[in-house]
């Protein structure tokens, strides 16, 4: 006869098997276009190229997570490091993270950096956003225009992707900072959110929670785990993001003002230990993902392809996989994801993706270098 402990173990195991079977996403087939492209090494020398941004047709600014900002000019990494970068907590997942240029960079020279910052003291860290002017391998007029609260001693789930929309609003993500049971669903905490601010750090008057008592006025959407990919759709202008699930349940989401994306109340994932933390994959009042990956691919980086250099990819989304070291090509019908396939297997742990000013797709990989995808 089974005792209560054995019966409970069997029940949990069967529930997990059932949940895994229901949640498993489709197999990722190799896209036929893989034979039509190759990855050409641009440069090594950047350990973890977390973010890339073009300041003109021939120069790329690249963040290295360990706390360095580097310049690639005409395909060559400049030896001199860019001065004036912020102090960062370069531990675990922290460091110097994403970078974006101002839509009017040619006029004002502003760039924006996300990083694991200390705030007003050294008591823990959270995601910070700095605006600074770039010129001649140096930053000047540095200003921290946002710092997430509260700080924590944990060194993971900083989120940190940055993107501008067509109206000039600045969006950025902050992960749940390792406190899933409190941060994502509380509007008075900045973690587990996607935020929207003006380029000077001020708050847009039409942000969804700007008039709600105790809510952080920069919050645009909430209930996120750790979004490390974000991009504006080139035609609709809407913001898309993907985020890491735990063990399973990586998501692609279409971001909209004021919506709750469910973490951790709903999820297709389970704990890394194999136990369950929720039996819900959907709930009224919470947004379902447009796409989900179970098992996890550990997504990082996102780009919509618009370049004529890849006619077979135009209008599709590319997502990098840290875990499986390939790119995932996602096809859409309107706002609905309908198909996925993989390209460039073995390219390395994909950390960042950008379509360059020259029309080529660039891929930043951990420890292996930055690559250009050649048709």
Short mmCIF file of C-alpha atoms in Angstrom, two decimals:
data_model
loop_
_atom_site.label_atom_id
_atom_site.label_comp_id
_atom_site.label_asym_id
_atom_site.label_seq_id
_atom_site.Cartn_x
_atom_site.Cartn_y
_atom_site.Cartn_z
CA UNK A 1 0.00 0.00 0.00
CA UNK A 2 1.28 3.46 -0.88
CA UNK A 3 1.73 5.95 1.94
CA UNK A 4 0.57 9.57 1.70
CA UNK A 5 4.02 10.80 0.68
CA UNK A 6 4.29 8.30 -2.20
CA UNK A 7 0.77 9.07 -3.39
CA UNK A 8 1.49 12.79 -3.38
CA UNK A 9 4.75 12.27 -5.30
CA UNK A 10 2.97 10.22 -7.99
CA UNK A 11 0.21 12.82 -8.29
CA UNK A 12 2.72 15.64 -8.74
CA UNK A 13 4.71 13.63 -11.27
CA UNK A 14 1.62 12.82 -13.34
CA UNK A 15 0.54 16.45 -13.23
CA UNK A 16 3.94 17.60 -14.44
CA UNK A 17 3.99 15.04 -17.25
CA UNK A 18 0.50 16.12 -18.31
CA UNK A 19 1.40 19.82 -18.16
CA UNK A 20 4.61 19.24 -20.12
CA UNK A 21 2.77 17.31 -22.82
CA UNK A 22 0.15 20.01 -23.22
CA UNK A 23 2.60 22.89 -23.15
CA UNK A 24 5.30 21.55 -25.44
CA UNK A 25 5.76 23.84 -28.43
CA UNK A 26 6.25 22.58 -31.99
CA UNK A 27 9.59 21.16 -33.07
CA UNK A 28 11.83 23.73 -34.75
CA UNK A 29 12.73 22.55 -38.24
CA UNK A 30 15.76 23.82 -40.14
CA UNK A 31 14.74 26.58 -42.54
CA UNK A 32 15.64 25.92 -46.15
CA UNK A 33 17.19 29.39 -46.28
CA UNK A 34 20.02 28.16 -44.02
CA UNK A 35 21.80 26.96 -47.13
CA UNK A 36 21.57 30.46 -48.61
CA UNK A 37 23.34 32.36 -45.81
CA UNK A 38 26.57 32.16 -43.86
CA UNK A 39 27.99 33.83 -40.76
CA UNK A 40 31.07 35.92 -41.46
CA UNK A 41 33.20 36.93 -38.46
CA UNK A 42 33.47 40.70 -38.10
CA UNK A 43 35.55 40.84 -34.95
CA UNK A 44 36.48 39.15 -31.71
CA UNK A 45 37.58 41.01 -28.60
CA UNK A 46 34.18 41.69 -27.02
CA UNK A 47 33.49 38.99 -24.44
CA UNK A 48 29.72 39.38 -24.06
CA UNK A 49 28.38 41.76 -26.75
CA UNK A 50 25.12 42.57 -24.98
CA UNK A 51 24.01 45.41 -27.25
CA UNK A 52 24.89 47.04 -30.57
CA UNK A 53 23.96 50.39 -32.10
CA UNK A 54 24.96 52.14 -35.34
CA UNK A 55 25.94 55.80 -35.11
CA UNK A 56 26.54 56.10 -38.88
CA UNK A 57 27.03 53.85 -41.91
CA UNK A 58 30.45 52.59 -40.82
CA UNK A 59 30.63 52.78 -37.01
CA UNK A 60 29.04 50.50 -34.43
CA UNK A 61 28.98 50.99 -30.67
CA UNK A 62 29.02 47.69 -28.75
CA UNK A 63 28.53 47.09 -25.03
CA UNK A 64 30.60 44.43 -23.31
CA UNK A 65 28.80 43.16 -20.22
CA UNK A 66 31.94 43.38 -18.07
CA UNK A 67 31.62 47.18 -18.21
CA UNK A 68 33.26 48.33 -21.44
CA UNK A 69 31.89 50.29 -24.40
CA UNK A 70 33.73 49.60 -27.67
CA UNK A 71 33.73 50.99 -31.19
CA UNK A 72 33.85 49.01 -34.42
CA UNK A 73 34.88 51.16 -37.37
CA UNK A 74 34.81 49.80 -40.93
CA UNK A 75 34.66 46.27 -39.56
CA UNK A 76 37.63 46.69 -37.19
CA UNK A 77 37.48 46.80 -33.38
CA UNK A 78 39.24 49.95 -32.17
CA UNK A 79 41.76 49.15 -29.42
CA UNK A 80 40.95 52.21 -27.30
CA UNK A 81 37.97 51.75 -25.00
CA UNK A 82 35.35 54.49 -24.82
CA UNK A 83 35.67 56.59 -21.67
CA UNK A 84 32.92 57.88 -19.42
CA UNK A 85 30.88 54.69 -19.02
CA UNK A 86 28.85 54.30 -15.81
CA UNK A 87 29.88 52.26 -12.80
CA UNK A 88 28.24 48.85 -13.14
CA UNK A 89 27.74 45.77 -11.01
CA UNK A 90 29.45 43.30 -13.33
CA UNK A 91 28.42 40.15 -11.50
CA UNK A 92 26.43 37.16 -12.79
CA UNK A 93 23.90 38.64 -15.27
CA UNK A 94 24.74 42.23 -14.36
CA UNK A 95 27.02 44.70 -16.09
CA UNK A 96 26.87 47.11 -19.01
CA UNK A 97 23.90 45.84 -20.98
CA UNK A 98 21.94 47.36 -23.88
CA UNK A 99 22.60 50.47 -25.98
CA UNK A 100 20.40 52.59 -28.24
CA UNK A 101 20.96 55.82 -30.16
CA UNK A 102 18.61 58.77 -30.08
CA UNK A 103 16.35 59.03 -33.15
CA UNK A 104 17.93 62.46 -33.65
CA UNK A 105 21.50 61.32 -32.97
CA UNK A 106 22.89 63.20 -35.96
CA UNK A 107 21.67 66.40 -34.31
CA UNK A 108 22.22 65.78 -30.57
CA UNK A 109 24.77 62.92 -30.25
CA UNK A 110 22.74 61.26 -27.47
CA UNK A 111 23.06 57.56 -26.72
CA UNK A 112 21.25 55.52 -24.06
CA UNK A 113 22.73 52.72 -21.95
CA UNK A 114 21.05 50.19 -19.66
CA UNK A 115 23.13 48.70 -16.88
CA UNK A 116 23.08 47.18 -13.41
CA UNK A 117 23.37 50.39 -11.44
CA UNK A 118 23.69 51.19 -7.75
CA UNK A 119 21.33 54.14 -7.51
CA UNK A 120 22.14 56.69 -4.83
CA UNK A 121 24.14 54.24 -2.68
CA UNK A 122 25.93 50.92 -2.92
CA UNK A 123 23.20 48.99 -1.11
CA UNK A 124 22.27 46.53 -3.87
CA UNK A 125 21.54 47.25 -7.53
CA UNK A 126 18.77 47.50 -10.06
CA UNK A 127 18.39 48.38 -13.74
CA UNK A 128 19.46 51.91 -14.61
CA UNK A 129 19.19 53.96 -17.81
CA UNK A 130 21.82 56.58 -18.65
CA UNK A 131 21.71 59.22 -21.35
CA UNK A 132 25.02 60.67 -22.52
CA UNK A 133 26.57 62.41 -25.51
CA UNK A 134 29.05 60.41 -27.58
CA UNK A 135 31.93 61.88 -29.55
CA UNK A 136 35.50 60.81 -30.32
CA UNK A 137 35.64 57.70 -28.12
CA UNK A 138 34.25 59.50 -25.07
CA UNK A 139 30.93 60.01 -23.27
CA UNK A 140 30.03 63.39 -21.80
CA UNK A 141 27.02 65.02 -20.09
CA UNK A 142 26.16 61.68 -18.48
CA UNK A 143 22.79 61.64 -16.77
CA UNK A 144 21.02 58.69 -15.13
CA UNK A 145 17.45 59.31 -16.27
CA UNK A 146 15.97 56.23 -14.58
CA UNK A 147 16.88 53.85 -11.77
CA UNK A 148 14.63 50.95 -10.80
CA UNK A 149 13.41 50.56 -7.23
CA UNK A 150 13.83 48.92 -4.85
CA UNK A 151 17.45 47.77 -5.03
CA UNK A 152 18.31 44.15 -4.28
CA UNK A 153 21.46 42.16 -3.59
CA UNK A 154 20.46 39.64 -6.28
CA UNK A 155 22.46 39.79 -9.51
CA UNK A 156 20.11 38.39 -12.13
CA UNK A 157 16.99 39.17 -14.18
CA UNK A 158 17.88 42.75 -15.06
CA UNK A 159 15.93 42.58 -18.35
CA UNK A 160 17.42 45.71 -19.91
CA UNK A 161 16.49 45.87 -23.61
CA UNK A 162 15.92 49.40 -24.95
CA UNK A 163 13.93 50.55 -27.97
CA UNK A 164 12.40 53.78 -29.29
CA UNK A 165 9.02 53.87 -30.98
CA UNK A 166 8.02 56.05 -33.94
CA UNK A 167 6.82 58.82 -31.64
CA UNK A 168 10.13 59.05 -29.82
CA UNK A 169 9.12 57.34 -26.58
CA UNK A 170 11.81 55.22 -24.92
CA UNK A 171 10.85 51.71 -23.79
CA UNK A 172 12.99 49.45 -21.63
CA UNK A 173 12.54 46.22 -19.73
CA UNK A 174 13.37 45.21 -16.16
CA UNK A 175 13.21 41.55 -15.15
CA UNK A 176 11.67 40.36 -11.90
CA UNK A 177 15.11 40.63 -10.20
CA UNK A 178 14.73 37.15 -8.72
CA UNK A 179 11.65 37.98 -6.65
CA UNK A 180 8.87 36.50 -8.73
CA UNK A 181 6.28 36.27 -5.97
CA UNK A 182 6.28 40.01 -5.23
CA UNK A 183 7.74 42.23 -7.94
CA UNK A 184 5.98 41.44 -11.26
CA UNK A 185 2.40 41.92 -10.04
CA UNK A 186 2.99 44.98 -7.83
CA UNK A 187 2.73 48.31 -9.62
CA UNK A 188 4.69 50.12 -6.90
CA UNK A 189 7.81 48.11 -7.81
CA UNK A 190 9.74 48.63 -11.03
CA UNK A 191 10.93 45.04 -11.52
CA UNK A 192 9.01 42.66 -13.77
CA UNK A 193 7.85 45.51 -16.01
CA UNK A 194 8.26 47.23 -19.33
CA UNK A 195 8.59 50.97 -18.84
CA UNK A 196 7.98 53.96 -21.11
CA UNK A 197 9.59 57.35 -20.59
CA UNK A 198 10.45 60.43 -22.62
CA UNK A 199 14.00 60.68 -23.89
CA UNK A 200 14.93 63.07 -21.07
CA UNK A 201 13.60 60.69 -18.40
CA UNK A 202 10.31 62.50 -17.80
CA UNK A 203 7.04 60.57 -17.74
CA UNK A 204 4.59 60.65 -20.66
CA UNK A 205 1.27 62.07 -19.52
CA UNK A 206 -0.70 59.20 -21.09
CA UNK A 207 1.19 56.34 -19.42
CA UNK A 208 -1.42 53.86 -18.15
CA UNK A 209 -0.74 54.15 -14.41
CA UNK A 210 0.44 57.73 -14.19
CA UNK A 211 -2.57 58.78 -12.06
CA UNK A 212 -2.83 55.61 -9.97
CA UNK A 213 -1.84 56.08 -6.35
CA UNK A 214 1.44 54.36 -5.38
CA UNK A 215 1.97 52.95 -8.89
CA UNK A 216 5.30 53.67 -10.58
CA UNK A 217 4.35 56.19 -13.30
CA UNK A 218 6.85 54.83 -15.83
CA UNK A 219 5.22 51.37 -15.93
CA UNK A 220 3.75 50.54 -19.33
CA UNK A 221 3.03 46.80 -18.87
CA UNK A 222 3.61 44.33 -16.04
CA UNK A 223 3.74 40.65 -15.13
CA UNK A 224 7.03 39.98 -16.97
CA UNK A 225 9.80 37.58 -15.94
CA UNK A 226 12.98 38.63 -17.76
CA UNK A 227 12.58 40.28 -21.18
CA UNK A 228 15.89 40.28 -23.07
CA UNK A 229 14.55 40.97 -26.54
CA UNK A 230 12.50 43.94 -27.71
CA UNK A 231 11.85 45.56 -31.08
CA UNK A 232 9.45 47.94 -32.76
CA UNK A 233 7.49 46.52 -35.69
CA UNK A 234 8.66 48.56 -38.70
CA UNK A 235 5.17 48.94 -40.18
CA UNK A 236 2.75 49.07 -37.26
CA UNK A 237 5.13 50.82 -34.86
CA UNK A 238 3.99 48.52 -32.05
CA UNK A 239 6.44 47.17 -29.47
CA UNK A 240 7.18 43.44 -29.28
CA UNK A 241 9.21 41.66 -26.62
CA UNK A 242 10.25 38.18 -25.66
CA UNK A 243 11.19 36.91 -22.23
CA UNK A 244 12.85 33.98 -20.53
CA UNK A 245 10.58 31.49 -18.86
CA UNK A 246 11.94 29.26 -16.10
CA UNK A 247 12.15 25.62 -17.26
CA UNK A 248 9.93 26.06 -20.31
CA UNK A 249 7.57 28.89 -21.04
CA UNK A 250 9.76 31.37 -22.93
CA UNK A 251 7.36 33.86 -24.53
CA UNK A 252 6.90 36.33 -27.37
CA UNK A 253 4.49 39.11 -26.43
CA UNK A 254 2.89 42.05 -28.19
CA UNK A 255 3.19 44.84 -25.65
CA UNK A 256 0.26 47.15 -25.00
CA UNK A 257 -0.41 49.84 -22.42
CA UNK A 258 -1.59 48.70 -19.01
CA UNK A 259 -1.77 44.99 -19.72
CA UNK A 260 -0.79 42.22 -17.32
CA UNK A 261 1.30 39.46 -18.93
CA UNK A 262 0.74 37.05 -16.11
CA UNK A 263 4.06 36.14 -14.53
CA UNK A 264 4.11 34.18 -12.24
CA UNK A 265 0.37 33.55 -11.93
CA UNK A 266 0.25 31.92 -15.37
CA UNK A 267 3.08 30.19 -17.19
CA UNK A 268 3.87 27.23 -19.43
CA UNK A 269 7.04 26.66 -17.41
CA UNK A 270 7.96 24.81 -14.24
CA UNK A 271 10.67 25.32 -11.62
CA UNK A 272 14.24 24.40 -12.57
CA UNK A 273 13.99 21.63 -9.97
CA UNK A 274 11.09 20.08 -11.91
CA UNK A 275 8.36 21.05 -9.46
CA UNK A 276 5.32 23.13 -10.37
CA UNK A 277 4.63 26.68 -9.17
CA UNK A 278 1.31 27.19 -11.01
CA UNK A 279 -1.21 25.00 -12.78
CA UNK A 280 -2.53 27.90 -14.89
CA UNK A 281 -1.50 28.68 -18.45
CA UNK A 282 -4.19 31.32 -18.94
CA UNK A 283 -6.44 33.49 -16.81
CA UNK A 284 -8.99 36.22 -17.37
CA UNK A 285 -7.38 39.64 -17.22
CA UNK A 286 -3.94 38.32 -18.21
CA UNK A 287 -2.47 38.30 -21.70
CA UNK A 288 -1.65 35.05 -23.44
CA UNK A 289 1.70 34.97 -25.23
CA UNK A 290 1.70 35.26 -29.01
CA UNK A 291 4.19 32.37 -29.04
CA UNK A 292 5.86 30.21 -26.42
CA UNK A 293 8.79 27.79 -26.31
CA UNK A 294 8.74 24.66 -24.21
CA UNK A 295 11.42 23.45 -23.78
CA UNK A 296 13.11 26.81 -23.36
CA UNK A 297 15.43 28.16 -26.03
CA UNK A 298 16.74 30.92 -23.68
CA UNK A 299 15.94 33.81 -26.07
CA UNK A 300 18.12 36.90 -26.33
CA UNK A 301 17.97 39.59 -28.98
CA UNK A 302 15.16 40.32 -31.43
CA UNK A 303 14.92 42.00 -34.81
CA UNK A 304 12.31 42.41 -37.54
CA UNK A 305 13.95 41.92 -40.92
CA UNK A 306 13.29 44.70 -43.43
CA UNK A 307 16.45 44.52 -45.54
CA UNK A 308 16.39 43.68 -49.25
CA UNK A 309 19.52 41.62 -48.67
CA UNK A 310 17.32 38.83 -47.27
CA UNK A 311 14.18 38.74 -49.41
CA UNK A 312 13.26 35.33 -47.98
CA UNK A 313 13.21 36.81 -44.44
CA UNK A 314 11.55 40.16 -45.05
CA UNK A 315 8.69 40.81 -42.64
CA UNK A 316 9.76 38.00 -40.30
CA UNK A 317 11.25 38.13 -36.83
CA UNK A 318 14.66 36.76 -35.87
CA UNK A 319 15.26 35.65 -32.26
CA UNK A 320 18.56 34.42 -30.85
CA UNK A 321 18.92 31.30 -28.72
CA UNK A 322 21.51 31.27 -25.95
CA UNK A 323 20.79 27.65 -25.10
CA UNK A 324 20.78 26.02 -28.55
CA UNK A 325 23.12 28.46 -30.32
CA UNK A 326 21.04 29.24 -33.40
CA UNK A 327 18.61 31.83 -34.71
CA UNK A 328 14.87 31.26 -34.76
CA UNK A 329 12.95 32.70 -37.71
CA UNK A 330 9.34 33.47 -36.75
CA UNK A 331 6.68 34.06 -39.40
CA UNK A 332 3.52 36.07 -38.75
CA UNK A 333 0.04 36.49 -40.12
CA UNK A 334 -0.79 39.96 -38.87
CA UNK A 335 -0.18 39.86 -35.12
CA UNK A 336 -0.38 36.05 -34.98
CA UNK A 337 2.79 33.94 -35.02
CA UNK A 338 2.14 30.96 -37.29
CA UNK A 339 5.47 29.26 -37.96
CA UNK A 340 9.03 28.97 -36.71
CA UNK A 341 12.24 27.53 -38.13
CA UNK A 342 15.92 27.68 -37.25
CA UNK A 343 18.90 29.02 -39.17
CA UNK A 344 22.67 29.17 -38.62
CA UNK A 345 22.95 26.29 -36.16
CA UNK A 346 26.16 26.38 -34.14
CA UNK A 347 26.72 30.13 -34.48
CA UNK A 348 27.25 30.38 -30.70
CA UNK A 349 25.34 31.66 -27.66
CA UNK A 350 23.41 34.47 -29.30
CA UNK A 351 23.34 37.53 -27.06
CA UNK A 352 22.34 40.36 -29.41
CA UNK A 353 20.82 40.90 -32.85
CA UNK A 354 20.62 44.07 -34.94
CA UNK A 355 20.01 45.01 -38.54
CA UNK A 356 22.81 47.40 -39.41
CA UNK A 357 22.81 50.66 -41.31
CA UNK A 358 24.26 48.68 -44.22
CA UNK A 359 21.25 46.35 -44.29
CA UNK A 360 23.09 43.30 -42.96
CA UNK A 361 22.03 41.39 -39.85
CA UNK A 362 24.69 41.37 -37.13
CA UNK A 363 24.85 38.72 -34.41
CA UNK A 364 26.72 39.16 -31.13
CA UNK A 365 27.71 35.89 -29.47
CA UNK A 366 29.22 35.15 -26.07
CA UNK A 367 32.95 34.54 -26.34
CA UNK A 368 32.98 33.86 -30.08
CA UNK A 369 32.67 37.29 -31.60
CA UNK A 370 30.34 39.43 -33.67
CA UNK A 371 29.17 38.03 -36.98
CA UNK A 372 27.58 39.46 -40.11
CA UNK A 373 25.04 37.28 -41.90
CA UNK A 374 26.05 37.14 -45.56
CA UNK A 375 23.48 36.12 -48.19
#
